[in-house]
Amino acid sequence: MDSDRVRVLKEGRDKEGPVVYWMSRDQRARENWALSFAQDLAIKRRSPLAVVFSVAEEFLGAAIRQYGFMLRGLQEVETALEEKGIPFILIRGDPGEAVCRFAEEEAVSDLVTDFSPLATKRVWTEKVVERLDASIFEVDAHNIVPCWRASPKQEYAARTFRPKLKRLLSQFCGEIPEIRVHPHPGKIGEGAEWDRLLQDLNLDRSVPEVEWITPGERAAMVALDGFLREKLPLYDRDRNDPTLDGQSNLSPYLHFGQISAARVALEVYRADADPRSRAAFLEELVVRRELSDNFCLYNSRYDSFEAFPDWAKKTLNDHRADPREYLYHREDLERAATHDDLWNAAQKEMVLRGKMHGYMRMYWAKKILEWTESPEEALRTAIYLNDRYELDGRDPNGYTGIAWSIGGVHDRAWGEREVFGKVRYMSYRGARSKFDVDSYVERVASLG
């Protein structure tokens, strides 16, 4: 593994003990750089290896929909690791505290964790670094190019980030080593009681699990195979039409780390498809997705008005007092009770399926800006709804996409208009010119 994929967060005192991979963002047993690094470390030390996952009692508004998808995927991880002689231990509580207690009880010598740019995981990690005397490593197993290597600063736009990323892709886009049967077994922790855990967690159960998508690594690979065969050839044509089933539907798997983005990129690159379709998908998967991690890593206020570029803050401030033709409370928006049948359909699609079409997410967020009293309220409302209902909410892609829609992040100034100022505008009429709005509304209505 390229050493640039690993950061040493703490050099602990040298001692005997097991090596533990604290799995968090990258929830898979296959093609996981963090797990591979942890096993290499354990083999060099001739130590047992274990994987621990700490289930937080609450995570950024996630409901049973998201927790169920995550935990059912983790059951598959446990089975795959058992075949390699690697214990998988599920613990509960604030991960910063729970991981420390576990590591101290098991006298862990080295702790490896995966990288996330989000503030919540960074706070957990800081607690662990401060308290433990073990050596602690962080591995970016989520991005193809490690976030801190792609750029040392917040990038202004995709056009400034893209060339930096492309210069490094060949260095980091190799095959990922597979996990071996671990040669140094050890008894660490206890197995999980999955059914009891799902019942015991104090979760919001008013947002139910969905049935159209199956969680886990195997299902993710099946979905990738289907996308390569059936959708990628026409992706450039179909991806922005919500009436067509042209999107990959891989975002929930990528969000929970149930599939490696590097694997997806390699298979798309090798696929026999229109080069324009390959390029369009890889731009989204690699450039835009990793740009989102860049934004959240280097801008600690990524979910606030203060994260917007100066030109956007100025223009939005200039138009704060503009009259709104329509004003809706959060409850109205959550119930899809607006005058706009297209927006209502997008909201209902998200509530019912846990996934809104990508093109509609932009329209949906921009209308929230148009129909609420301030950019701050619009931002809070969009994040709340996205994180409550989307399977792939609570993600850098979500925060960055909303910041693009409402606050011009990674965009440029456009023609000035009321409410939006110079932030890019999207209209109902514009949507009608791009796709069959009535057909989309009817399709969503048929969902229930």
Short mmCIF file of C-alpha atoms in Angstrom, two decimals:
data_model
loop_
_atom_site.label_atom_id
_atom_site.label_comp_id
_atom_site.label_asym_id
_atom_site.label_seq_id
_atom_site.Cartn_x
_atom_site.Cartn_y
_atom_site.Cartn_z
CA MET A 1 0.00 0.00 0.00
CA ASP A 2 1.20 3.51 -0.80
CA SER A 3 2.28 5.09 2.48
CA ASP A 4 0.63 8.36 1.42
CA ARG A 5 -2.72 6.68 2.06
CA VAL A 6 -1.87 6.41 5.77
CA ARG A 7 -1.47 9.13 8.40
CA VAL A 8 0.09 8.54 11.80
CA LEU A 9 -2.19 10.27 14.28
CA LYS A 10 -0.24 9.16 17.34
CA GLU A 11 2.93 7.22 18.04
CA GLY A 12 2.16 5.20 21.13
CA ARG A 13 4.55 3.34 23.36
CA ASP A 14 5.76 0.03 21.98
CA LYS A 15 3.88 -2.85 23.60
CA GLU A 16 2.48 -6.26 22.85
CA GLY A 17 -1.19 -6.62 22.14
CA PRO A 18 -3.73 -7.07 19.35
CA VAL A 19 -4.08 -4.76 16.37
CA VAL A 20 -7.61 -3.40 15.96
CA TYR A 21 -9.26 -1.81 12.95
CA TRP A 22 -11.93 0.61 14.13
CA MET A 23 -14.29 0.39 11.17
CA SER A 24 -16.51 3.41 10.69
CA ARG A 25 -17.00 4.86 7.23
CA ASP A 26 -15.83 1.92 5.13
CA GLN A 27 -18.07 -0.97 6.06
CA ARG A 28 -16.72 -3.82 3.96
CA ALA A 29 -14.39 -6.78 4.32
CA ARG A 30 -13.23 -6.77 0.69
CA GLU A 31 -11.02 -4.20 -1.01
CA ASN A 32 -10.60 -2.09 2.10
CA TRP A 33 -7.27 -0.31 2.37
CA ALA A 34 -7.72 0.36 6.09
CA LEU A 35 -8.36 -3.30 6.85
CA SER A 36 -5.45 -4.35 4.62
CA PHE A 37 -3.11 -1.96 6.41
CA ALA A 38 -4.27 -3.23 9.80
CA GLN A 39 -3.66 -6.85 8.78
CA ASP A 40 -0.19 -6.07 7.40
CA LEU A 41 0.62 -4.35 10.69
CA ALA A 42 -0.66 -7.30 12.73
CA ILE A 43 1.31 -9.80 10.66
CA LYS A 44 4.51 -7.81 11.10
CA ARG A 45 3.90 -7.71 14.86
CA ARG A 46 2.79 -11.38 14.92
CA SER A 47 -0.35 -10.17 16.70
CA PRO A 48 -4.04 -11.03 16.61
CA LEU A 49 -6.26 -8.77 14.50
CA ALA A 50 -9.83 -7.72 15.23
CA VAL A 51 -12.35 -5.34 13.69
CA VAL A 52 -14.53 -3.24 15.98
CA PHE A 53 -17.55 -1.15 15.00
CA SER A 54 -19.12 1.24 17.48
CA VAL A 55 -22.84 1.87 17.00
CA ALA A 56 -23.74 5.40 18.08
CA GLU A 57 -27.16 5.70 19.67
CA GLU A 58 -27.81 8.76 17.46
CA PHE A 59 -26.09 9.96 14.31
CA LEU A 60 -27.09 13.21 12.62
CA GLY A 61 -30.79 12.44 12.46
CA ALA A 62 -30.51 8.95 10.97
CA ALA A 63 -33.60 6.76 11.47
CA ILE A 64 -34.31 3.02 11.35
CA ARG A 65 -34.13 3.35 7.54
CA GLN A 66 -30.43 4.18 7.60
CA TYR A 67 -29.49 2.14 10.68
CA GLY A 68 -31.22 -0.93 9.27
CA PHE A 69 -29.37 -0.66 5.98
CA MET A 70 -26.07 -0.20 7.81
CA LEU A 71 -26.50 -3.02 10.34
CA ARG A 72 -27.69 -5.56 7.75
CA GLY A 73 -24.59 -4.75 5.72
CA LEU A 74 -22.39 -5.17 8.80
CA GLN A 75 -23.81 -8.65 9.40
CA GLU A 76 -22.33 -9.62 6.06
CA VAL A 77 -19.00 -8.08 7.08
CA GLU A 78 -18.98 -10.22 10.24
CA THR A 79 -19.51 -13.39 8.20
CA ALA A 80 -16.79 -12.52 5.70
CA LEU A 81 -14.29 -11.74 8.46
CA GLU A 82 -15.07 -14.96 10.31
CA GLU A 83 -13.97 -16.84 7.20
CA LYS A 84 -10.60 -15.11 7.51
CA GLY A 85 -10.24 -15.85 11.21
CA ILE A 86 -10.75 -12.18 12.15
CA PRO A 87 -13.19 -11.41 14.98
CA PHE A 88 -15.79 -8.69 14.38
CA ILE A 89 -16.97 -6.93 17.54
CA LEU A 90 -19.95 -4.63 17.73
CA ILE A 91 -19.99 -2.17 20.63
CA ARG A 92 -22.47 0.56 21.55
CA GLY A 93 -22.31 4.13 22.76
CA ASP A 94 -20.49 7.31 21.83
CA PRO A 95 -17.73 5.91 19.59
CA GLY A 96 -15.07 8.20 21.01
CA GLU A 97 -15.70 6.76 24.48
CA ALA A 98 -16.67 3.20 23.51
CA VAL A 99 -13.63 2.60 21.32
CA CYS A 100 -11.34 3.86 24.09
CA ARG A 101 -12.90 1.52 26.65
CA PHE A 102 -12.64 -1.44 24.29
CA ALA A 103 -9.01 -0.69 23.38
CA GLU A 104 -8.03 -0.33 27.03
CA GLU A 105 -9.81 -3.54 28.09
CA GLU A 106 -8.13 -5.51 25.28
CA ALA A 107 -4.70 -3.85 25.75
CA VAL A 108 -4.59 -2.90 22.07
CA SER A 109 -1.13 -2.10 20.74
CA ASP A 110 -2.16 -0.40 17.48
CA LEU A 111 -5.46 1.12 16.36
CA VAL A 112 -6.27 1.76 12.71
CA THR A 113 -9.31 3.75 11.61
CA ASP A 114 -10.74 4.91 8.31
CA PHE A 115 -10.91 8.56 7.27
CA SER A 116 -13.95 10.81 7.26
CA PRO A 117 -13.91 14.59 6.81
CA LEU A 118 -17.12 15.06 8.80
CA ALA A 119 -16.91 16.86 12.12
CA THR A 120 -18.63 14.13 14.14
CA LYS A 121 -16.11 11.42 13.23
CA ARG A 122 -13.23 13.84 13.69
CA VAL A 123 -14.40 14.63 17.23
CA TRP A 124 -14.61 10.90 18.00
CA THR A 125 -11.11 10.38 16.62
CA GLU A 126 -9.69 13.28 18.62
CA LYS A 127 -11.06 11.71 21.82
CA VAL A 128 -9.38 8.42 21.01
CA VAL A 129 -6.05 10.04 20.15
CA GLU A 130 -6.08 12.06 23.35
CA ARG A 131 -6.87 9.15 25.66
CA LEU A 132 -5.17 6.02 24.31
CA ASP A 133 -1.48 5.21 24.65
CA ALA A 134 -1.59 2.96 21.58
CA SER A 135 -0.25 3.92 18.16
CA ILE A 136 -3.10 5.27 16.04
CA PHE A 137 -3.27 5.35 12.25
CA GLU A 138 -5.80 6.84 9.84
CA VAL A 139 -6.27 5.38 6.36
CA ASP A 140 -8.30 6.96 3.57
CA ALA A 141 -10.11 3.88 2.32
CA HIS A 142 -12.97 5.89 0.82
CA ASN A 143 -11.38 8.10 -1.81
CA ILE A 144 -9.33 6.87 -4.73
CA VAL A 145 -6.75 9.59 -4.10
CA PRO A 146 -6.34 10.22 -0.34
CA CYS A 147 -8.07 13.47 0.51
CA TRP A 148 -5.03 15.12 2.07
CA ARG A 149 -2.87 14.15 -0.94
CA ALA A 150 -5.33 15.34 -3.58
CA SER A 151 -4.98 18.91 -2.30
CA PRO A 152 -3.65 20.61 0.84
CA LYS A 153 -6.39 23.26 0.80
CA GLN A 154 -10.05 23.90 0.04
CA GLU A 155 -10.51 23.99 -3.72
CA TYR A 156 -12.53 26.78 -5.31
CA ALA A 157 -14.17 24.66 -8.00
CA ALA A 158 -13.97 21.39 -9.91
CA ARG A 159 -11.82 23.07 -12.54
CA THR A 160 -9.09 23.80 -9.96
CA PHE A 161 -9.36 20.38 -8.32
CA ARG A 162 -9.63 18.15 -11.41
CA PRO A 163 -6.05 18.54 -12.73
CA LYS A 164 -4.56 17.94 -9.28
CA LEU A 165 -6.59 14.77 -8.90
CA LYS A 166 -5.82 13.45 -12.37
CA ARG A 167 -2.07 13.88 -11.85
CA LEU A 168 -2.28 11.46 -8.90
CA LEU A 169 -4.79 8.90 -10.15
CA SER A 170 -2.22 6.55 -11.71
CA GLN A 171 -0.33 6.41 -8.41
CA PHE A 172 -3.36 5.41 -6.35
CA CYS A 173 -5.68 3.58 -8.76
CA GLY A 174 -4.17 0.09 -8.54
CA GLU A 175 -5.77 -3.16 -7.46
CA ILE A 176 -6.59 -3.34 -3.76
CA PRO A 177 -4.99 -6.21 -1.79
CA GLU A 178 -7.35 -8.88 -0.50
CA ILE A 179 -7.52 -9.96 3.13
CA ARG A 180 -5.85 -13.30 3.95
CA VAL A 181 -6.72 -15.84 6.59
CA HIS A 182 -5.07 -14.24 9.58
CA PRO A 183 -2.11 -16.33 10.77
CA HIS A 184 -2.15 -15.12 14.38
CA PRO A 185 -5.60 -15.82 15.84
CA GLY A 186 -6.75 -14.55 19.20
CA LYS A 187 -9.91 -14.37 21.27
CA ILE A 188 -11.03 -10.73 21.33
CA GLY A 189 -14.47 -9.48 22.36
CA GLU A 190 -17.79 -11.19 21.66
CA GLY A 191 -20.06 -11.56 18.63
CA ALA A 192 -23.05 -9.31 18.00
CA GLU A 193 -26.71 -10.03 18.78
CA TRP A 194 -28.08 -8.43 15.63
CA ASP A 195 -31.83 -8.85 16.05
CA ARG A 196 -31.75 -7.68 19.65
CA LEU A 197 -29.63 -4.67 18.71
CA LEU A 198 -32.10 -3.51 16.07
CA GLN A 199 -34.93 -3.83 18.56
CA ASP A 200 -33.12 -2.15 21.45
CA LEU A 201 -31.78 0.92 19.68
CA ASN A 202 -33.83 4.01 20.50
CA LEU A 203 -34.33 5.08 16.89
CA ASP A 204 -36.86 7.13 14.95
CA ARG A 205 -39.01 4.34 13.49
CA SER A 206 -41.41 6.65 11.66
CA VAL A 207 -39.05 6.62 8.64
CA PRO A 208 -39.23 2.93 7.66
CA GLU A 209 -36.70 0.78 5.89
CA VAL A 210 -37.08 0.41 2.13
CA GLU A 211 -37.37 -2.81 0.14
CA TRP A 212 -36.22 -1.83 -3.34
CA ILE A 213 -32.52 -2.02 -2.48
CA THR A 214 -30.65 -4.79 -0.63
CA PRO A 215 -27.75 -3.76 1.64
CA GLY A 216 -24.32 -5.36 1.78
CA GLU A 217 -21.20 -6.02 -0.25
CA ARG A 218 -22.65 -8.80 -2.40
CA ALA A 219 -25.68 -6.73 -3.36
CA ALA A 220 -23.42 -3.78 -4.14
CA MET A 221 -21.41 -5.85 -6.61
CA VAL A 222 -24.62 -7.14 -8.24
CA ALA A 223 -25.84 -3.54 -8.58
CA LEU A 224 -22.52 -2.49 -10.12
CA ASP A 225 -22.66 -5.36 -12.62
CA GLY A 226 -26.21 -4.44 -13.63
CA PHE A 227 -25.26 -0.80 -14.07
CA LEU A 228 -22.27 -1.66 -16.27
CA ARG A 229 -24.36 -3.88 -18.55
CA GLU A 230 -27.66 -2.03 -18.70
CA LYS A 231 -27.21 1.65 -17.89
CA LEU A 232 -23.64 2.79 -18.44
CA PRO A 233 -23.84 2.57 -22.26
CA LEU A 234 -26.56 5.27 -22.25
CA TYR A 235 -25.53 7.12 -19.11
CA ASP A 236 -24.57 10.38 -20.81
CA ARG A 237 -27.99 10.53 -22.46
CA ASP A 238 -30.21 9.29 -19.63
CA ARG A 239 -28.62 10.40 -16.34
CA ASN A 240 -30.41 13.77 -16.01
CA ASP A 241 -33.87 12.56 -16.98
CA PRO A 242 -35.86 11.62 -13.83
CA THR A 243 -38.40 9.70 -15.93
CA LEU A 244 -35.73 7.18 -16.92
CA ASP A 245 -33.99 4.63 -14.70
CA GLY A 246 -30.60 5.81 -15.87
CA GLN A 247 -28.70 6.34 -12.63
CA SER A 248 -26.43 3.77 -11.02
CA ASN A 249 -28.21 3.60 -7.63
CA LEU A 250 -24.78 2.95 -6.10
CA SER A 251 -24.78 5.99 -3.81
CA PRO A 252 -26.16 4.17 -0.73
CA TYR A 253 -23.47 1.51 -1.11
CA LEU A 254 -20.75 4.12 -1.58
CA HIS A 255 -22.02 6.17 1.37
CA PHE A 256 -21.83 3.23 3.78
CA GLY A 257 -18.59 2.02 2.25
CA GLN A 258 -20.17 -1.30 1.24
CA ILE A 259 -18.33 -1.02 -2.09
CA SER A 260 -15.00 0.57 -2.93
CA ALA A 261 -15.15 3.62 -5.18
CA ALA A 262 -11.86 2.44 -6.65
CA ARG A 263 -13.46 -0.86 -7.71
CA VAL A 264 -16.37 1.00 -9.30
CA ALA A 265 -13.99 3.33 -11.16
CA LEU A 266 -11.82 0.46 -12.43
CA GLU A 267 -14.82 -1.49 -13.73
CA VAL A 268 -16.33 1.57 -15.42
CA TYR A 269 -12.99 2.43 -17.01
CA ARG A 270 -12.70 -1.11 -18.40
CA ALA A 271 -16.31 -1.32 -19.58
CA ASP A 272 -17.27 -1.46 -23.23
CA ALA A 273 -19.37 1.72 -23.30
CA ASP A 274 -19.65 5.07 -25.03
CA PRO A 275 -16.56 7.07 -23.94
CA ARG A 276 -18.81 10.06 -23.20
CA SER A 277 -20.87 7.96 -20.79
CA ARG A 278 -17.77 6.61 -19.07
CA ALA A 279 -16.36 10.12 -18.74
CA ALA A 280 -19.63 11.56 -17.41
CA PHE A 281 -19.93 8.88 -14.73
CA LEU A 282 -16.28 9.07 -13.68
CA GLU A 283 -16.51 12.85 -13.38
CA GLU A 284 -19.29 12.37 -10.82
CA LEU A 285 -17.77 9.37 -9.04
CA VAL A 286 -14.20 10.64 -8.81
CA VAL A 287 -13.92 14.40 -9.31
CA ARG A 288 -17.20 15.63 -7.81
CA ARG A 289 -17.35 13.06 -5.05
CA GLU A 290 -13.78 13.63 -3.90
CA LEU A 291 -14.22 17.39 -4.23
CA SER A 292 -17.00 17.05 -1.65
CA ASP A 293 -14.60 15.42 0.79
CA ASN A 294 -12.14 18.24 0.10
CA PHE A 295 -14.80 20.84 0.94
CA CYS A 296 -15.79 19.19 4.22
CA LEU A 297 -12.20 18.51 5.30
CA TYR A 298 -10.90 22.03 4.79
CA ASN A 299 -14.05 23.99 5.67
CA SER A 300 -15.12 23.09 9.20
CA ARG A 301 -18.39 25.03 8.75
CA TYR A 302 -19.45 23.03 5.71
CA ASP A 303 -23.06 22.86 6.91
CA SER A 304 -23.48 26.61 7.55
CA PHE A 305 -23.95 29.89 5.68
CA GLU A 306 -20.37 30.80 6.60
CA ALA A 307 -19.08 28.06 4.30
CA PHE A 308 -20.42 29.83 1.21
CA PRO A 309 -17.97 31.75 -0.99
CA ASP A 310 -17.75 35.49 -0.36
CA TRP A 311 -19.54 36.44 -3.58
CA ALA A 312 -22.49 34.19 -2.67
CA LYS A 313 -22.74 35.47 0.90
CA LYS A 314 -22.74 39.04 -0.38
CA THR A 315 -25.40 38.50 -3.02
CA LEU A 316 -27.64 36.50 -0.68
CA ASN A 317 -27.28 39.17 1.98
CA ASP A 318 -28.18 41.84 -0.57
CA HIS A 319 -31.43 40.01 -1.34
CA ARG A 320 -32.53 38.99 2.15
CA ALA A 321 -35.43 41.41 2.17
CA ASP A 322 -36.75 40.42 -1.27
CA PRO A 323 -40.42 39.40 -1.21
CA ARG A 324 -41.13 35.68 -1.59
CA GLU A 325 -44.20 34.76 -3.60
CA TYR A 326 -44.54 31.62 -1.49
CA LEU A 327 -43.34 30.88 2.05
CA TYR A 328 -43.49 27.42 3.58
CA HIS A 329 -42.72 26.09 7.04
CA ARG A 330 -40.54 23.02 7.39
CA GLU A 331 -43.61 20.91 8.21
CA ASP A 332 -45.28 21.91 4.91
CA LEU A 333 -42.18 20.97 2.97
CA GLU A 334 -41.79 17.68 4.79
CA ARG A 335 -45.41 16.79 3.89
CA ALA A 336 -44.82 17.82 0.26
CA ALA A 337 -47.62 20.36 0.65
CA THR A 338 -46.51 23.08 -1.78
CA HIS A 339 -48.08 24.56 -4.91
CA ASP A 340 -45.41 22.90 -7.10
CA ASP A 341 -46.32 19.37 -8.23
CA LEU A 342 -42.77 18.69 -9.45
CA TRP A 343 -41.19 19.65 -6.12
CA ASN A 344 -43.82 17.68 -4.22
CA ALA A 345 -43.04 14.62 -6.32
CA ALA A 346 -39.32 14.92 -5.60
CA GLN A 347 -39.97 15.19 -1.86
CA LYS A 348 -42.32 12.20 -1.95
CA GLU A 349 -39.79 10.15 -3.90
CA MET A 350 -37.23 10.80 -1.19
CA VAL A 351 -39.64 10.03 1.65
CA LEU A 352 -40.91 6.81 0.08
CA ARG A 353 -37.77 5.42 -1.57
CA GLY A 354 -34.94 6.93 0.46
CA LYS A 355 -33.38 8.20 -2.75
CA MET A 356 -34.28 11.19 -4.89
CA HIS A 357 -33.09 11.45 -8.49
CA GLY A 358 -29.85 13.43 -8.67
CA TYR A 359 -31.17 16.09 -11.04
CA MET A 360 -34.21 16.63 -8.84
CA ARG A 361 -32.04 17.13 -5.74
CA MET A 362 -30.73 20.34 -7.27
CA TYR A 363 -34.19 21.66 -8.16
CA TRP A 364 -35.52 20.55 -4.75
CA ALA A 365 -32.84 22.41 -2.75
CA LYS A 366 -33.04 25.59 -4.81
CA LYS A 367 -36.78 25.83 -4.35
CA ILE A 368 -36.31 25.56 -0.59
CA LEU A 369 -34.14 28.70 -0.82
CA GLU A 370 -36.88 30.41 -2.84
CA TRP A 371 -39.66 29.47 -0.39
CA THR A 372 -38.09 30.10 3.03
CA GLU A 373 -37.33 33.31 4.90
CA SER A 374 -33.52 33.18 4.79
CA PRO A 375 -30.61 31.23 3.32
CA GLU A 376 -29.82 29.92 6.81
CA GLU A 377 -33.32 28.51 7.21
CA ALA A 378 -33.18 27.03 3.72
CA LEU A 379 -29.88 25.33 4.50
CA ARG A 380 -31.08 23.91 7.82
CA THR A 381 -34.30 22.65 6.24
CA ALA A 382 -32.62 21.01 3.26
CA ILE A 383 -30.04 19.27 5.48
CA TYR A 384 -32.71 18.10 7.91
CA LEU A 385 -34.87 16.59 5.17
CA ASN A 386 -31.96 15.08 3.27
CA ASP A 387 -30.42 13.48 6.35
CA ARG A 388 -33.75 12.23 7.70
CA TYR A 389 -34.95 10.48 4.55
CA GLU A 390 -32.06 9.80 2.17
CA LEU A 391 -30.20 6.53 2.56
CA ASP A 392 -27.06 8.40 1.55
CA GLY A 393 -27.65 11.43 3.77
CA ARG A 394 -25.17 12.64 6.40
CA ASP A 395 -22.52 12.54 3.68
CA PRO A 396 -20.03 15.05 2.23
CA ASN A 397 -21.82 14.71 -1.11
CA GLY A 398 -25.07 15.79 0.50
CA TYR A 399 -23.66 18.74 2.40
CA THR A 400 -21.71 19.92 -0.63
CA GLY A 401 -24.62 19.47 -3.04
CA ILE A 402 -26.90 21.49 -0.81
CA ALA A 403 -24.22 24.17 -0.38
CA TRP A 404 -23.85 24.29 -4.19
CA SER A 405 -27.60 24.65 -4.67
CA ILE A 406 -28.24 27.27 -1.98
CA GLY A 407 -24.87 28.97 -1.57
CA GLY A 408 -22.98 28.72 -4.85
CA VAL A 409 -20.19 26.49 -3.50
CA HIS A 410 -18.02 25.27 -6.41
CA ASP A 411 -20.16 27.35 -8.78
CA ARG A 412 -19.85 30.84 -10.27
CA ALA A 413 -22.00 33.97 -10.17
CA TRP A 414 -24.90 34.05 -12.64
CA GLY A 415 -27.38 36.71 -13.72
CA GLU A 416 -28.94 38.55 -10.80
CA ARG A 417 -32.56 37.98 -9.76
CA GLU A 418 -34.74 38.38 -6.70
CA VAL A 419 -34.10 36.13 -3.67
CA PHE A 420 -31.27 34.20 -5.37
CA GLY A 421 -29.14 37.20 -6.20
CA LYS A 422 -26.37 35.77 -8.39
CA VAL A 423 -26.76 32.17 -7.21
CA ARG A 424 -27.74 29.84 -10.05
CA TYR A 425 -31.53 29.59 -10.51
CA MET A 426 -33.60 26.62 -11.66
CA SER A 427 -37.22 26.91 -12.77
CA TYR A 428 -40.24 24.72 -13.30
CA ARG A 429 -40.37 25.87 -16.93
CA GLY A 430 -36.72 24.89 -17.37
CA ALA A 431 -37.43 21.41 -16.00
CA ARG A 432 -40.32 21.03 -18.45
CA SER A 433 -37.96 21.80 -21.31
CA LYS A 434 -35.60 18.99 -20.23
CA PHE A 435 -37.91 16.08 -19.42
CA ASP A 436 -41.55 14.97 -19.18
CA VAL A 437 -42.53 16.49 -15.83
CA ASP A 438 -46.02 14.99 -15.89
CA SER A 439 -44.65 11.51 -16.41
CA TYR A 440 -42.28 11.92 -13.46
CA VAL A 441 -45.07 13.20 -11.19
CA GLU A 442 -47.31 10.28 -12.20
CA ARG A 443 -44.54 7.74 -11.61
CA VAL A 444 -43.90 9.03 -8.09
CA ALA A 445 -47.63 9.08 -7.36
CA SER A 446 -47.74 5.36 -8.17
CA LEU A 447 -45.21 4.64 -5.40
CA GLY A 448 -47.92 5.05 -2.76
#
